[in-house]
Amino acid sequence: MAATSNGLNGNGKSAAMLLQESSCPAMKKVQVTETEKSVTLRGTITFIHTKQLAASLVEPCLAGREFVNEIAVLGPVDPEEMSWWKPPIPLEVRVCALKDINEQEIMAEIREMRRGGGFELRDFIDELERACSK
C-alpha cells in the first residue's frame, strides 16, 4: 500500500498506529518518532525477526522519508515475543534451539563480513568440491 505525502498509509494510519495494531506483543513496546524527514524506531526486543517485522510494518508510511531502525536485539529469546512467528517447528524445540544463540554476536559478525572481513567462496571452494566428490 502506497504512503501518502503526510506519512500515513492508504488507510490513514501512522507508523505508530500500525505497530500498535500488530498481533506481535513486542510491537507495543517499540517507540516511534516521526518527523517530516524520517521515521525512527527505538526499543529493546529479544528476537531478530521481530525487528524485521517492525521495519516491514512501517514501510508503507515512509513516503520518501529516511527509515532508522534503532531497535536493539538482546537475548535470550523471549518465547512470548516469538508468539506471532509461526514456523512449522514446535515452540519448545525453537526455544531450546535458540537458547544458546547470541544474536548480537551474529549481527556483529555479519556487519564485519559486509565491511570486507570474513571469507569468500574462493577461500574454501576446494574443500567444498572435495566434500561433494566423496
Short mmCIF file of N, CA and C in Angstrom, two decimals, residues 3-131:
data_model
loop_
_atom_site.label_atom_id
_atom_site.label_comp_id
_atom_site.label_asym_id
_atom_site.label_seq_id
_atom_site.Cartn_x
_atom_site.Cartn_y
_atom_site.Cartn_z
N ALA A 3 2.27 5.01 0.53
CA ALA A 3 2.14 6.03 1.57
C ALA A 3 1.70 7.34 0.95
N THR A 4 0.97 8.10 1.70
CA THR A 4 0.56 9.41 1.23
C THR A 4 1.64 10.41 1.59
N SER A 5 1.54 11.62 1.09
CA SER A 5 2.58 12.62 1.33
C SER A 5 2.67 13.02 2.81
N ASN A 6 1.64 12.74 3.60
CA ASN A 6 1.69 13.11 5.02
C ASN A 6 2.24 11.98 5.90
N GLY A 7 2.72 10.90 5.29
CA GLY A 7 3.31 9.81 6.06
C GLY A 7 2.31 8.80 6.59
N LEU A 8 1.06 8.91 6.20
CA LEU A 8 0.06 7.92 6.59
C LEU A 8 -0.05 6.91 5.46
N ASN A 9 -0.37 5.66 5.83
CA ASN A 9 -0.57 4.70 4.76
C ASN A 9 -1.92 4.98 4.10
N GLY A 10 -2.28 4.24 3.10
CA GLY A 10 -3.52 4.48 2.36
C GLY A 10 -4.78 4.41 3.20
N ASN A 11 -4.69 3.80 4.36
CA ASN A 11 -5.85 3.71 5.27
C ASN A 11 -5.82 4.81 6.32
N GLY A 12 -4.92 5.79 6.18
CA GLY A 12 -4.85 6.89 7.12
C GLY A 12 -4.20 6.54 8.45
N LYS A 13 -3.32 5.54 8.46
CA LYS A 13 -2.69 5.11 9.71
C LYS A 13 -1.21 5.48 9.71
N SER A 14 -0.74 5.96 10.85
CA SER A 14 0.67 6.30 11.02
C SER A 14 1.46 5.03 11.33
N ALA A 15 2.80 5.16 11.32
CA ALA A 15 3.67 4.03 11.67
C ALA A 15 3.36 3.53 13.07
N ALA A 16 3.18 4.45 14.02
CA ALA A 16 2.88 4.05 15.41
C ALA A 16 1.57 3.27 15.49
N MET A 17 0.58 3.71 14.74
CA MET A 17 -0.72 3.01 14.74
C MET A 17 -0.57 1.60 14.18
N LEU A 18 0.20 1.45 13.12
CA LEU A 18 0.39 0.13 12.52
C LEU A 18 1.09 -0.82 13.49
N LEU A 19 2.08 -0.32 14.22
CA LEU A 19 2.77 -1.17 15.19
C LEU A 19 1.84 -1.57 16.33
N GLN A 20 1.03 -0.63 16.81
CA GLN A 20 0.10 -0.92 17.90
C GLN A 20 -0.95 -1.96 17.51
N GLU A 21 -1.31 -2.00 16.24
CA GLU A 21 -2.32 -2.95 15.77
C GLU A 21 -1.77 -4.32 15.44
N SER A 22 -0.45 -4.47 15.49
CA SER A 22 0.18 -5.74 15.16
C SER A 22 -0.21 -6.82 16.15
N SER A 23 -0.24 -8.07 15.68
CA SER A 23 -0.51 -9.20 16.57
C SER A 23 0.71 -9.60 17.39
N CYS A 24 1.86 -9.00 17.08
CA CYS A 24 3.09 -9.28 17.83
C CYS A 24 3.13 -8.42 19.09
N PRO A 25 3.13 -9.01 20.29
CA PRO A 25 3.12 -8.23 21.53
C PRO A 25 4.29 -7.25 21.64
N ALA A 26 5.44 -7.59 21.11
CA ALA A 26 6.62 -6.73 21.24
C ALA A 26 6.47 -5.40 20.50
N MET A 27 5.62 -5.36 19.48
CA MET A 27 5.43 -4.12 18.71
C MET A 27 4.87 -3.00 19.58
N LYS A 28 4.13 -3.36 20.62
CA LYS A 28 3.53 -2.36 21.50
C LYS A 28 4.58 -1.68 22.38
N LYS A 29 5.80 -2.26 22.44
CA LYS A 29 6.88 -1.67 23.23
C LYS A 29 7.82 -0.81 22.39
N VAL A 30 7.64 -0.82 21.07
CA VAL A 30 8.52 -0.07 20.19
C VAL A 30 8.12 1.40 20.20
N GLN A 31 9.10 2.27 20.38
CA GLN A 31 8.85 3.72 20.36
C GLN A 31 9.07 4.23 18.93
N VAL A 32 8.15 5.05 18.45
CA VAL A 32 8.20 5.59 17.09
C VAL A 32 8.33 7.10 17.15
N THR A 33 9.30 7.63 16.43
CA THR A 33 9.45 9.07 16.28
C THR A 33 9.31 9.38 14.80
N GLU A 34 8.29 10.17 14.44
CA GLU A 34 8.07 10.53 13.05
C GLU A 34 8.26 12.03 12.87
N THR A 35 9.07 12.40 11.88
CA THR A 35 9.24 13.79 11.51
C THR A 35 8.98 13.90 10.01
N GLU A 36 9.08 15.09 9.48
CA GLU A 36 8.90 15.28 8.04
C GLU A 36 9.98 14.56 7.25
N LYS A 37 11.15 14.34 7.87
CA LYS A 37 12.28 13.76 7.15
C LYS A 37 12.57 12.30 7.47
N SER A 38 12.06 11.81 8.61
CA SER A 38 12.43 10.45 8.99
C SER A 38 11.39 9.78 9.88
N VAL A 39 11.50 8.45 9.92
CA VAL A 39 10.75 7.61 10.86
C VAL A 39 11.80 6.79 11.60
N THR A 40 11.81 6.91 12.93
CA THR A 40 12.81 6.21 13.75
C THR A 40 12.10 5.27 14.72
N LEU A 41 12.58 4.04 14.78
CA LEU A 41 12.07 3.05 15.74
C LEU A 41 13.13 2.82 16.79
N ARG A 42 12.71 2.77 18.07
CA ARG A 42 13.62 2.51 19.18
C ARG A 42 12.96 1.52 20.13
N GLY A 43 13.78 0.80 20.84
CA GLY A 43 13.28 -0.14 21.83
C GLY A 43 14.23 -1.31 21.97
N THR A 44 13.85 -2.25 22.78
CA THR A 44 14.65 -3.45 23.00
C THR A 44 13.75 -4.66 22.83
N ILE A 45 14.20 -5.61 22.03
CA ILE A 45 13.49 -6.86 21.81
C ILE A 45 14.47 -8.01 21.96
N THR A 46 13.97 -9.24 21.88
CA THR A 46 14.85 -10.39 22.04
C THR A 46 14.92 -11.27 20.80
N PHE A 47 14.22 -10.91 19.74
CA PHE A 47 14.10 -11.82 18.60
C PHE A 47 14.32 -11.01 17.31
N ILE A 48 15.34 -11.35 16.54
CA ILE A 48 15.72 -10.57 15.36
C ILE A 48 14.57 -10.45 14.35
N HIS A 49 13.75 -11.47 14.22
CA HIS A 49 12.64 -11.41 13.27
C HIS A 49 11.60 -10.36 13.69
N THR A 50 11.53 -10.06 14.97
CA THR A 50 10.63 -9.01 15.44
C THR A 50 11.11 -7.65 14.95
N LYS A 51 12.41 -7.44 14.94
CA LYS A 51 12.97 -6.19 14.41
C LYS A 51 12.64 -6.05 12.92
N GLN A 52 12.77 -7.15 12.20
CA GLN A 52 12.45 -7.14 10.77
C GLN A 52 10.96 -6.92 10.54
N LEU A 53 10.13 -7.48 11.41
CA LEU A 53 8.69 -7.28 11.31
C LEU A 53 8.35 -5.80 11.49
N ALA A 54 8.96 -5.15 12.49
CA ALA A 54 8.70 -3.73 12.72
C ALA A 54 9.03 -2.91 11.49
N ALA A 55 10.16 -3.21 10.86
CA ALA A 55 10.55 -2.48 9.65
C ALA A 55 9.54 -2.67 8.54
N SER A 56 9.08 -3.89 8.35
CA SER A 56 8.12 -4.13 7.27
C SER A 56 6.75 -3.51 7.56
N LEU A 57 6.39 -3.41 8.83
CA LEU A 57 5.10 -2.81 9.17
C LEU A 57 5.07 -1.31 8.91
N VAL A 58 6.18 -0.61 9.15
CA VAL A 58 6.17 0.85 8.98
C VAL A 58 6.51 1.28 7.56
N GLU A 59 7.01 0.38 6.75
CA GLU A 59 7.42 0.72 5.38
C GLU A 59 6.33 1.44 4.59
N PRO A 60 5.05 1.05 4.69
CA PRO A 60 4.02 1.76 3.92
C PRO A 60 3.84 3.23 4.32
N CYS A 61 4.37 3.64 5.45
CA CYS A 61 4.19 5.01 5.93
C CYS A 61 5.39 5.91 5.67
N LEU A 62 6.42 5.43 5.03
CA LEU A 62 7.64 6.22 4.89
C LEU A 62 7.49 7.42 3.97
N ALA A 63 6.76 7.29 2.90
CA ALA A 63 6.53 8.40 1.97
C ALA A 63 7.81 9.15 1.62
N GLY A 64 8.87 8.40 1.31
CA GLY A 64 10.13 9.02 0.91
C GLY A 64 11.01 9.45 2.07
N ARG A 65 10.55 9.28 3.28
CA ARG A 65 11.35 9.67 4.44
C ARG A 65 12.41 8.61 4.74
N GLU A 66 13.47 9.03 5.41
CA GLU A 66 14.51 8.11 5.83
C GLU A 66 13.96 7.19 6.91
N PHE A 67 14.36 5.92 6.87
CA PHE A 67 13.95 4.96 7.90
C PHE A 67 15.17 4.63 8.76
N VAL A 68 15.03 4.79 10.08
CA VAL A 68 16.10 4.50 11.02
C VAL A 68 15.57 3.46 12.02
N ASN A 69 16.18 2.27 12.01
CA ASN A 69 15.76 1.21 12.91
C ASN A 69 16.81 1.05 14.00
N GLU A 70 16.55 1.66 15.16
CA GLU A 70 17.47 1.60 16.29
C GLU A 70 17.01 0.60 17.35
N ILE A 71 16.19 -0.34 16.95
CA ILE A 71 15.74 -1.38 17.89
C ILE A 71 16.92 -2.28 18.20
N ALA A 72 17.20 -2.47 19.49
CA ALA A 72 18.29 -3.33 19.93
C ALA A 72 17.75 -4.74 20.13
N VAL A 73 18.51 -5.73 19.66
CA VAL A 73 18.15 -7.13 19.84
C VAL A 73 19.03 -7.70 20.93
N LEU A 74 18.42 -8.03 22.07
CA LEU A 74 19.15 -8.57 23.21
C LEU A 74 18.57 -9.91 23.59
N GLY A 75 19.40 -10.91 23.83
CA GLY A 75 18.92 -12.24 24.19
C GLY A 75 18.83 -12.39 25.69
N PRO A 76 18.39 -13.51 26.20
CA PRO A 76 17.90 -14.65 25.43
C PRO A 76 16.51 -14.38 24.86
N VAL A 77 16.13 -15.19 23.89
CA VAL A 77 14.85 -15.01 23.21
C VAL A 77 13.70 -15.24 24.18
N ASP A 78 12.76 -14.31 24.18
CA ASP A 78 11.55 -14.41 25.00
C ASP A 78 10.49 -15.17 24.20
N PRO A 79 10.03 -16.34 24.68
CA PRO A 79 9.05 -17.12 23.92
C PRO A 79 7.76 -16.36 23.61
N GLU A 80 7.35 -15.46 24.50
CA GLU A 80 6.14 -14.67 24.25
C GLU A 80 6.32 -13.77 23.04
N GLU A 81 7.53 -13.23 22.89
CA GLU A 81 7.81 -12.36 21.76
C GLU A 81 7.77 -13.12 20.45
N MET A 82 8.02 -14.41 20.51
CA MET A 82 8.01 -15.24 19.31
C MET A 82 6.61 -15.72 18.95
N SER A 83 5.61 -15.40 19.75
CA SER A 83 4.28 -15.98 19.56
C SER A 83 3.66 -15.68 18.21
N TRP A 84 4.00 -14.57 17.58
CA TRP A 84 3.45 -14.20 16.28
C TRP A 84 4.08 -14.98 15.14
N TRP A 85 5.28 -15.50 15.36
CA TRP A 85 6.05 -16.18 14.32
C TRP A 85 5.64 -17.65 14.31
N LYS A 86 5.16 -18.14 13.20
CA LYS A 86 4.58 -19.48 13.16
C LYS A 86 5.28 -20.42 12.17
N PRO A 87 6.57 -20.70 12.38
CA PRO A 87 7.21 -21.69 11.52
C PRO A 87 6.71 -23.09 11.91
N PRO A 88 6.93 -24.08 11.08
CA PRO A 88 6.42 -25.43 11.38
C PRO A 88 7.27 -26.18 12.41
N ILE A 89 7.76 -25.48 13.41
CA ILE A 89 8.58 -26.08 14.46
C ILE A 89 7.91 -25.80 15.80
N PRO A 90 7.70 -26.82 16.63
CA PRO A 90 7.06 -26.59 17.93
C PRO A 90 7.83 -25.57 18.78
N LEU A 91 7.11 -24.78 19.56
CA LEU A 91 7.69 -23.73 20.38
C LEU A 91 8.80 -24.26 21.29
N GLU A 92 8.60 -25.42 21.93
CA GLU A 92 9.60 -25.96 22.84
C GLU A 92 10.92 -26.22 22.12
N VAL A 93 10.83 -26.71 20.88
CA VAL A 93 12.02 -27.01 20.10
C VAL A 93 12.72 -25.70 19.72
N ARG A 94 11.95 -24.67 19.31
CA ARG A 94 12.53 -23.39 18.95
C ARG A 94 13.25 -22.76 20.13
N VAL A 95 12.60 -22.76 21.30
CA VAL A 95 13.20 -22.15 22.49
C VAL A 95 14.50 -22.87 22.85
N CYS A 96 14.47 -24.20 22.81
CA CYS A 96 15.67 -24.98 23.13
C CYS A 96 16.78 -24.69 22.12
N ALA A 97 16.44 -24.65 20.85
CA ALA A 97 17.44 -24.43 19.80
C ALA A 97 18.02 -23.03 19.85
N LEU A 98 17.23 -22.06 20.26
CA LEU A 98 17.68 -20.67 20.25
C LEU A 98 18.31 -20.20 21.55
N LYS A 99 18.25 -21.02 22.59
CA LYS A 99 18.70 -20.56 23.90
C LYS A 99 20.18 -20.20 23.95
N ASP A 100 21.00 -20.84 23.13
CA ASP A 100 22.43 -20.58 23.16
C ASP A 100 22.88 -19.63 22.05
N ILE A 101 21.95 -19.11 21.28
CA ILE A 101 22.30 -18.20 20.19
C ILE A 101 22.38 -16.78 20.73
N ASN A 102 23.47 -16.14 20.41
CA ASN A 102 23.63 -14.74 20.78
C ASN A 102 23.48 -13.93 19.50
N GLU A 103 22.28 -13.38 19.29
CA GLU A 103 22.00 -12.68 18.03
C GLU A 103 22.86 -11.44 17.88
N GLN A 104 23.28 -10.82 18.98
CA GLN A 104 24.17 -9.65 18.88
C GLN A 104 25.51 -10.05 18.26
N GLU A 105 26.06 -11.21 18.68
CA GLU A 105 27.32 -11.67 18.11
C GLU A 105 27.16 -12.00 16.64
N ILE A 106 26.06 -12.63 16.28
CA ILE A 106 25.80 -12.98 14.89
C ILE A 106 25.72 -11.71 14.04
N MET A 107 24.96 -10.71 14.52
CA MET A 107 24.83 -9.47 13.77
C MET A 107 26.18 -8.75 13.65
N ALA A 108 27.00 -8.79 14.69
CA ALA A 108 28.32 -8.17 14.64
C ALA A 108 29.19 -8.87 13.59
N GLU A 109 29.10 -10.19 13.51
CA GLU A 109 29.87 -10.93 12.51
C GLU A 109 29.38 -10.61 11.10
N ILE A 110 28.08 -10.47 10.92
CA ILE A 110 27.54 -10.12 9.61
C ILE A 110 28.02 -8.73 9.20
N ARG A 111 27.98 -7.77 10.15
CA ARG A 111 28.47 -6.42 9.84
C ARG A 111 29.95 -6.45 9.46
N GLU A 112 30.74 -7.27 10.15
CA GLU A 112 32.17 -7.38 9.84
C GLU A 112 32.37 -7.96 8.44
N MET A 113 31.60 -8.96 8.08
CA MET A 113 31.70 -9.54 6.74
C MET A 113 31.34 -8.51 5.68
N ARG A 114 30.31 -7.72 5.95
CA ARG A 114 29.89 -6.70 4.98
C ARG A 114 30.96 -5.62 4.82
N ARG A 115 31.76 -5.39 5.85
CA ARG A 115 32.84 -4.40 5.76
C ARG A 115 34.05 -4.95 5.03
N GLY A 116 33.98 -6.20 4.61
CA GLY A 116 35.09 -6.77 3.84
C GLY A 116 35.86 -7.85 4.57
N GLY A 117 35.47 -8.16 5.78
CA GLY A 117 36.15 -9.23 6.51
C GLY A 117 35.54 -10.57 6.15
N GLY A 118 35.96 -11.60 6.81
CA GLY A 118 35.39 -12.92 6.57
C GLY A 118 35.98 -13.58 5.34
N PHE A 119 35.38 -14.69 4.96
CA PHE A 119 35.87 -15.48 3.85
C PHE A 119 35.03 -15.24 2.60
N GLU A 120 35.64 -15.51 1.46
CA GLU A 120 34.92 -15.53 0.20
C GLU A 120 34.86 -16.97 -0.26
N LEU A 121 33.95 -17.25 -1.18
CA LEU A 121 33.76 -18.61 -1.66
C LEU A 121 35.07 -19.20 -2.17
N ARG A 122 35.88 -18.41 -2.85
CA ARG A 122 37.13 -18.94 -3.40
C ARG A 122 38.09 -19.40 -2.30
N ASP A 123 37.89 -18.91 -1.07
CA ASP A 123 38.76 -19.31 0.03
C ASP A 123 38.54 -20.75 0.47
N PHE A 124 37.37 -21.30 0.19
CA PHE A 124 37.13 -22.68 0.62
C PHE A 124 36.43 -23.53 -0.44
N ILE A 125 36.45 -23.11 -1.69
CA ILE A 125 35.80 -23.87 -2.76
C ILE A 125 36.44 -25.25 -2.94
N ASP A 126 37.78 -25.34 -2.81
CA ASP A 126 38.44 -26.65 -2.95
C ASP A 126 37.92 -27.63 -1.91
N GLU A 127 37.77 -27.17 -0.68
CA GLU A 127 37.25 -28.03 0.39
C GLU A 127 35.83 -28.49 0.09
N LEU A 128 35.00 -27.59 -0.42
CA LEU A 128 33.62 -27.95 -0.78
C LEU A 128 33.59 -28.97 -1.91
N GLU A 129 34.42 -28.78 -2.92
CA GLU A 129 34.46 -29.70 -4.04
C GLU A 129 34.92 -31.08 -3.59
N ARG A 130 35.91 -31.15 -2.68
CA ARG A 130 36.36 -32.45 -2.15
C ARG A 130 35.21 -33.13 -1.39
N ALA A 131 34.50 -32.38 -0.59
CA ALA A 131 33.39 -32.96 0.20
C ALA A 131 32.28 -33.48 -0.71
#
